[in-house]
Amino acid sequence: MKEMLTISEIAKLRGMTTEALRHYDRIDLFKPKFVDPETGYRYYSIFQYEILGTIKELRQIGMSTDEIKQYFNQRNFKKSSEILKAKHAELVSKLKELTEIEVNIKEKIAYLDNISRKEAFQEIIFREIKSRKLITLNEKINSNLELCYSIIRLETMLTEKAPILASNRLGIIIEEEDLKDKRFEEPSVIFVVAKKDEKIQKKYLKMIPEGLFACIRYNGELLRNRSKSLKKLFAYLHETGYLIAGDALQIMVVDITVTDNPNEVMFEIQVPVKKA
């Protein structure tokens, strides 16, 4: 066994790259014990193993090179303990965030996998839907430009991670009065369905009670191409003896966050109904 090791030898011993060691030398984080003045070759002492091993571990827990420099600056028990506790708290916070993201992605994958097994376009079905809490700016949307800005404003109100991508939580409210008067192309209010633990000011919330909904799906833009579907749905309600029982929701089922193909964009209109 020898005390002095080449850069390749100590890198292999510690499972690191020679480039990482050269970088640590350049930034004065971990310098070789000896540099040959003629060849420029770096040589390290085996007794430097503790420092290099600690650097590797600190990098593994996410510390930057500047943070590691601070860690080694006048090390003592109290200082090291405090730094590690702070880093642990940071990691716990990141793990919580990653767990939330993982749960959201899992739900979105299950949702997307389930879409293909749902009802066909222009098929009218009745569905019992539980109560929902909507977050809305209470502003009517008159154009796609206004729609874009409203979506951004709604997203910034949410504290959850990856909230709207690939979900059926974004949509617009079609007011009951407009439905009864057959004003199907009137400007509408945009919303996002809130999750249970979302804390939002009361003025931005709207409750949709549970009940029976007549539903129909179609392709097209959010603010256009819905008249045909609504006319078909209302004709069916008239034939079967149902009345409108409140504001309707137009839900984005598949949107531009998951496809560039306009033929794959899908919406569902949900009209609350009751027997005449």
CSV table of C-alpha atoms in Angstrom, one decimal:
chain,number,residue,atom,x,y,z
A,1,MET,CA,0.0,0.0,0.0
A,2,LYS,CA,1.2,3.5,-0.8
A,3,GLU,CA,0.5,6.9,0.7
A,4,MET,CA,0.6,9.0,-2.5
A,5,LEU,CA,-2.0,8.3,-5.2
A,6,THR,CA,-2.4,9.6,-8.7
A,7,ILE,CA,-5.6,11.5,-9.6
A,8,SER,CA,-6.9,8.5,-11.5
A,9,GLU,CA,-6.2,6.2,-8.5
A,10,ILE,CA,-7.9,8.3,-5.9
A,11,ALA,CA,-10.8,9.0,-8.2
A,12,LYS,CA,-11.3,5.3,-8.8
A,13,LEU,CA,-11.0,4.6,-5.0
A,14,ARG,CA,-13.7,7.1,-4.2
A,15,GLY,CA,-16.0,6.3,-7.2
A,16,MET,CA,-15.5,9.8,-8.7
A,17,THR,CA,-14.3,11.2,-12.0
A,18,THR,CA,-10.9,12.8,-12.6
A,19,GLU,CA,-12.6,15.8,-14.1
A,20,ALA,CA,-14.6,16.3,-10.8
A,21,LEU,CA,-11.3,16.3,-8.9
A,22,ARG,CA,-9.7,18.8,-11.3
A,23,HIS,CA,-12.7,21.0,-10.9
A,24,TYR,CA,-12.5,20.9,-7.1
A,25,ASP,CA,-8.8,21.8,-7.4
A,26,ARG,CA,-9.6,24.8,-9.6
A,27,ILE,CA,-12.2,26.2,-7.2
A,28,ASP,CA,-10.0,25.5,-4.2
A,29,LEU,CA,-12.4,23.0,-2.7
A,30,PHE,CA,-10.1,20.0,-2.6
A,31,LYS,CA,-6.5,20.4,-3.7
A,32,PRO,CA,-3.9,17.7,-4.2
A,33,LYS,CA,-1.2,17.1,-1.7
A,34,PHE,CA,1.5,17.6,-4.3
A,35,VAL,CA,1.7,18.8,-7.9
A,36,ASP,CA,4.8,17.8,-9.9
A,37,PRO,CA,6.3,21.1,-11.0
A,38,GLU,CA,7.7,19.6,-14.2
A,39,THR,CA,4.7,17.4,-15.4
A,40,GLY,CA,1.9,19.2,-13.6
A,41,TYR,CA,0.6,15.8,-12.4
A,42,ARG,CA,-1.5,15.9,-9.3
A,43,TYR,CA,-0.9,13.5,-6.4
A,44,TYR,CA,-3.1,12.9,-3.4
A,45,SER,CA,-2.4,11.5,0.0
A,46,ILE,CA,-4.5,8.5,1.1
A,47,PHE,CA,-5.0,10.5,4.3
A,48,GLN,CA,-7.1,12.9,2.4
A,49,TYR,CA,-9.8,10.2,2.0
A,50,GLU,CA,-11.9,11.7,4.8
A,51,ILE,CA,-12.2,15.1,3.2
A,52,LEU,CA,-13.0,13.7,-0.3
A,53,GLY,CA,-15.5,11.2,1.1
A,54,THR,CA,-17.3,14.0,3.0
A,55,ILE,CA,-17.4,16.1,-0.1
A,56,LYS,CA,-19.0,13.3,-2.0
A,57,GLU,CA,-21.6,12.7,0.7
A,58,LEU,CA,-22.4,16.4,0.9
A,59,ARG,CA,-22.9,16.6,-2.9
A,60,GLN,CA,-25.2,13.5,-2.7
A,61,ILE,CA,-27.5,15.4,-0.3
A,62,GLY,CA,-27.7,18.3,-2.6
A,63,MET,CA,-25.1,20.8,-1.2
A,64,SER,CA,-23.5,23.2,-3.6
A,65,THR,CA,-19.7,23.6,-3.8
A,66,ASP,CA,-20.0,27.0,-2.1
A,67,GLU,CA,-22.1,25.4,0.7
A,68,ILE,CA,-19.5,22.6,1.1
A,69,LYS,CA,-16.7,25.2,1.3
A,70,GLN,CA,-18.7,26.9,4.1
A,71,TYR,CA,-19.1,23.5,5.8
A,72,PHE,CA,-15.3,23.0,5.9
A,73,ASN,CA,-14.5,26.5,7.0
A,74,GLN,CA,-13.5,26.2,10.7
A,75,ARG,CA,-15.5,23.0,11.2
A,76,ASN,CA,-16.8,22.1,14.6
A,77,PHE,CA,-19.5,19.9,16.0
A,78,LYS,CA,-22.1,22.5,16.5
A,79,LYS,CA,-21.7,24.2,13.1
A,80,SER,CA,-21.7,20.8,11.3
A,81,SER,CA,-24.8,19.7,13.1
A,82,GLU,CA,-26.7,22.9,12.4
A,83,ILE,CA,-25.8,22.8,8.7
A,84,LEU,CA,-26.9,19.2,8.4
A,85,LYS,CA,-30.2,19.9,10.2
A,86,ALA,CA,-30.9,22.8,7.8
A,87,LYS,CA,-30.1,20.6,4.8
A,88,HIS,CA,-32.3,17.8,6.2
A,89,ALA,CA,-35.2,20.2,6.6
A,90,GLU,CA,-34.7,21.4,3.0
A,91,LEU,CA,-34.7,17.8,1.7
A,92,VAL,CA,-37.8,16.9,3.7
A,93,SER,CA,-39.6,19.9,2.0
A,94,LYS,CA,-38.4,18.8,-1.4
A,95,LEU,CA,-39.6,15.3,-0.8
A,96,LYS,CA,-43.0,16.6,0.2
A,97,GLU,CA,-43.2,18.6,-3.0
A,98,LEU,CA,-42.0,15.6,-5.1
A,99,THR,CA,-44.6,13.4,-3.4
A,100,GLU,CA,-47.4,15.9,-4.2
A,101,ILE,CA,-46.2,16.0,-7.8
A,102,GLU,CA,-46.0,12.2,-8.0
A,103,VAL,CA,-49.6,11.9,-6.7
A,104,ASN,CA,-50.8,14.5,-9.2
A,105,ILE,CA,-49.1,12.8,-12.1
A,106,LYS,CA,-50.5,9.4,-11.1
A,107,GLU,CA,-54.0,10.9,-11.0
A,108,LYS,CA,-53.5,12.5,-14.4
A,109,ILE,CA,-52.2,9.2,-16.0
A,110,ALA,CA,-55.2,7.3,-14.6
A,111,TYR,CA,-57.5,10.1,-15.9
A,112,LEU,CA,-56.0,10.0,-19.4
A,113,ASP,CA,-56.1,6.2,-19.5
A,114,ASN,CA,-59.8,6.3,-18.6
A,115,ILE,CA,-60.9,8.8,-21.2
A,116,SER,CA,-60.8,6.3,-24.1
A,117,ARG,CA,-63.3,4.1,-22.2
A,118,LYS,CA,-65.9,6.9,-21.8
A,119,GLU,CA,-68.9,7.7,-23.9
A,120,ALA,CA,-68.7,8.6,-27.6
A,121,PHE,CA,-69.0,12.1,-29.0
A,122,GLN,CA,-72.5,13.6,-29.2
A,123,GLU,CA,-73.9,10.8,-27.0
A,124,ILE,CA,-76.2,12.2,-24.3
A,125,ILE,CA,-75.9,10.5,-20.9
A,126,PHE,CA,-77.3,11.2,-17.4
A,127,ARG,CA,-74.8,11.2,-14.6
A,128,GLU,CA,-75.0,11.8,-10.8
A,129,ILE,CA,-72.1,14.1,-9.9
A,130,LYS,CA,-71.0,15.1,-6.4
A,131,SER,CA,-70.8,18.7,-5.3
A,132,ARG,CA,-67.9,20.7,-6.5
A,133,LYS,CA,-66.1,23.9,-5.4
A,134,LEU,CA,-65.1,26.1,-8.2
A,135,ILE,CA,-62.4,28.8,-8.2
A,136,THR,CA,-63.4,31.6,-10.6
A,137,LEU,CA,-62.4,35.2,-11.2
A,138,ASN,CA,-66.1,36.0,-12.0
A,139,GLU,CA,-65.1,37.6,-15.3
A,140,LYS,CA,-66.8,36.8,-18.6
A,141,ILE,CA,-64.4,35.7,-21.4
A,142,ASN,CA,-65.0,37.3,-24.7
A,143,SER,CA,-62.0,36.0,-26.7
A,144,ASN,CA,-59.3,33.4,-26.8
A,145,LEU,CA,-56.8,36.2,-25.7
A,146,GLU,CA,-58.8,36.9,-22.6
A,147,LEU,CA,-59.1,33.2,-22.0
A,148,CYS,CA,-55.3,32.8,-22.0
A,149,TYR,CA,-54.8,35.5,-19.4
A,150,SER,CA,-57.6,34.3,-17.2
A,151,ILE,CA,-56.1,30.8,-17.1
A,152,ILE,CA,-52.7,32.2,-16.1
A,153,ARG,CA,-54.4,34.2,-13.3
A,154,LEU,CA,-56.3,31.1,-12.1
A,155,GLU,CA,-53.1,29.0,-12.1
A,156,THR,CA,-51.2,31.6,-10.0
A,157,MET,CA,-53.9,31.4,-7.3
A,158,LEU,CA,-53.3,27.7,-6.8
A,159,THR,CA,-50.7,26.4,-4.3
A,160,GLU,CA,-50.6,22.8,-5.6
A,161,LYS,CA,-48.1,21.5,-8.1
A,162,ALA,CA,-48.9,20.8,-11.8
A,163,PRO,CA,-52.6,21.6,-11.1
A,164,ILE,CA,-54.3,21.9,-14.5
A,165,LEU,CA,-52.2,19.9,-17.0
A,166,ALA,CA,-54.1,16.8,-18.2
A,167,SER,CA,-57.1,17.0,-16.0
A,168,ASN,CA,-60.8,17.7,-16.2
A,169,ARG,CA,-60.8,20.6,-13.7
A,170,LEU,CA,-60.7,23.6,-16.1
A,171,GLY,CA,-63.8,24.9,-17.8
A,172,ILE,CA,-66.4,27.6,-18.1
A,173,ILE,CA,-69.7,28.3,-16.5
A,174,ILE,CA,-72.8,28.7,-18.9
A,175,GLU,CA,-75.4,30.6,-16.9
A,176,GLU,CA,-78.8,29.2,-16.5
A,177,GLU,CA,-80.5,32.3,-17.9
A,178,ASP,CA,-78.5,32.1,-21.1
A,179,LEU,CA,-79.3,28.4,-21.4
A,180,LYS,CA,-83.1,29.0,-21.1
A,181,ASP,CA,-83.0,31.8,-23.6
A,182,LYS,CA,-80.9,29.7,-26.0
A,183,ARG,CA,-78.0,32.2,-25.9
A,184,PHE,CA,-75.4,29.5,-26.4
A,185,GLU,CA,-72.6,31.7,-27.6
A,186,GLU,CA,-72.7,34.3,-24.8
A,187,PRO,CA,-69.4,35.1,-23.1
A,188,SER,CA,-68.8,32.8,-20.1
A,189,VAL,CA,-66.9,32.7,-16.8
A,190,ILE,CA,-63.9,30.5,-16.6
A,191,PHE,CA,-63.2,28.3,-13.6
A,192,VAL,CA,-61.0,25.6,-12.2
A,193,VAL,CA,-62.3,22.9,-9.8
A,194,ALA,CA,-60.6,23.4,-6.4
A,195,LYS,CA,-59.1,20.5,-4.4
A,196,LYS,CA,-60.3,20.0,-0.8
A,197,ASP,CA,-57.3,21.5,0.9
A,198,GLU,CA,-57.0,24.5,-1.4
A,199,LYS,CA,-57.3,27.8,0.5
A,200,ILE,CA,-58.9,30.4,-1.6
A,201,GLN,CA,-60.7,33.7,-0.7
A,202,LYS,CA,-64.4,33.2,-0.4
A,203,LYS,CA,-65.1,35.8,-3.1
A,204,TYR,CA,-63.5,33.6,-5.7
A,205,LEU,CA,-65.4,30.5,-4.8
A,206,LYS,CA,-68.6,29.1,-6.3
A,207,MET,CA,-70.4,25.9,-5.2
A,208,ILE,CA,-72.0,23.6,-7.6
A,209,PRO,CA,-74.4,21.3,-5.7
A,210,GLU,CA,-74.5,17.5,-6.3
A,211,GLY,CA,-77.3,16.2,-8.5
A,212,LEU,CA,-78.2,14.8,-11.9
A,213,PHE,CA,-76.5,16.2,-15.0
A,214,ALA,CA,-77.2,15.6,-18.6
A,215,CYS,CA,-73.8,15.4,-20.3
A,216,ILE,CA,-72.6,15.5,-23.9
A,217,ARG,CA,-69.1,15.5,-25.4
A,218,TYR,CA,-67.8,17.2,-28.6
A,219,ASN,CA,-64.7,18.4,-30.4
A,220,GLY,CA,-64.0,22.1,-31.0
A,221,GLU,CA,-62.9,25.3,-29.4
A,222,LEU,CA,-63.8,26.2,-25.8
A,223,LEU,CA,-65.7,29.3,-26.7
A,224,ARG,CA,-67.2,28.1,-30.0
A,225,ASN,CA,-68.7,25.1,-31.6
A,226,ARG,CA,-70.9,24.2,-28.6
A,227,SER,CA,-74.3,25.4,-30.0
A,228,LYS,CA,-74.8,22.3,-32.0
A,229,SER,CA,-74.3,20.1,-29.0
A,230,LEU,CA,-76.5,22.2,-26.7
A,231,LYS,CA,-79.3,22.3,-29.2
A,232,LYS,CA,-79.2,18.5,-29.5
A,233,LEU,CA,-79.1,18.1,-25.7
A,234,PHE,CA,-82.0,20.5,-25.1
A,235,ALA,CA,-84.1,18.8,-27.8
A,236,TYR,CA,-83.5,15.5,-25.9
A,237,LEU,CA,-84.4,17.0,-22.6
A,238,HIS,CA,-87.6,18.3,-24.0
A,239,GLU,CA,-88.5,14.9,-25.4
A,240,THR,CA,-87.7,13.1,-22.2
A,241,GLY,CA,-89.4,15.6,-19.8
A,242,TYR,CA,-86.4,17.2,-18.1
A,243,LEU,CA,-85.9,20.8,-17.0
A,244,ILE,CA,-82.7,22.8,-16.4
A,245,ALA,CA,-81.9,23.1,-12.7
A,246,GLY,CA,-79.0,25.6,-12.6
A,247,ASP,CA,-75.8,26.8,-14.3
A,248,ALA,CA,-74.1,24.4,-16.7
A,249,LEU,CA,-70.4,23.6,-16.9
A,250,GLN,CA,-68.4,23.1,-20.0
A,251,ILE,CA,-65.4,21.0,-19.0
A,252,MET,CA,-62.1,20.7,-20.8
A,253,VAL,CA,-61.7,16.9,-21.1
A,254,VAL,CA,-58.6,16.8,-23.4
A,255,ASP,CA,-56.9,20.1,-24.1
A,256,ILE,CA,-53.9,21.6,-25.8
A,257,THR,CA,-51.6,20.7,-22.9
A,258,VAL,CA,-51.6,17.0,-24.1
A,259,THR,CA,-52.2,17.2,-27.8
A,260,ASP,CA,-51.5,19.4,-30.9
A,261,ASN,CA,-54.2,17.5,-32.9
A,262,PRO,CA,-57.4,19.6,-32.9
A,263,ASN,CA,-59.4,16.5,-33.6
A,264,GLU,CA,-58.3,15.1,-30.2
A,265,VAL,CA,-59.4,18.2,-28.2
A,266,MET,CA,-62.5,17.3,-26.3
A,267,PHE,CA,-65.1,19.1,-24.1
A,268,GLU,CA,-68.0,17.9,-22.1
A,269,ILE,CA,-71.1,20.0,-21.3
A,270,GLN,CA,-72.8,19.2,-18.0
A,271,VAL,CA,-76.3,20.6,-17.5
A,272,PRO,CA,-78.0,20.1,-14.1
A,273,VAL,CA,-81.5,18.7,-14.7
A,274,LYS,CA,-84.6,17.7,-12.9
A,275,LYS,CA,-87.8,16.0,-13.9
A,276,ALA,CA,-90.6,18.3,-15.1
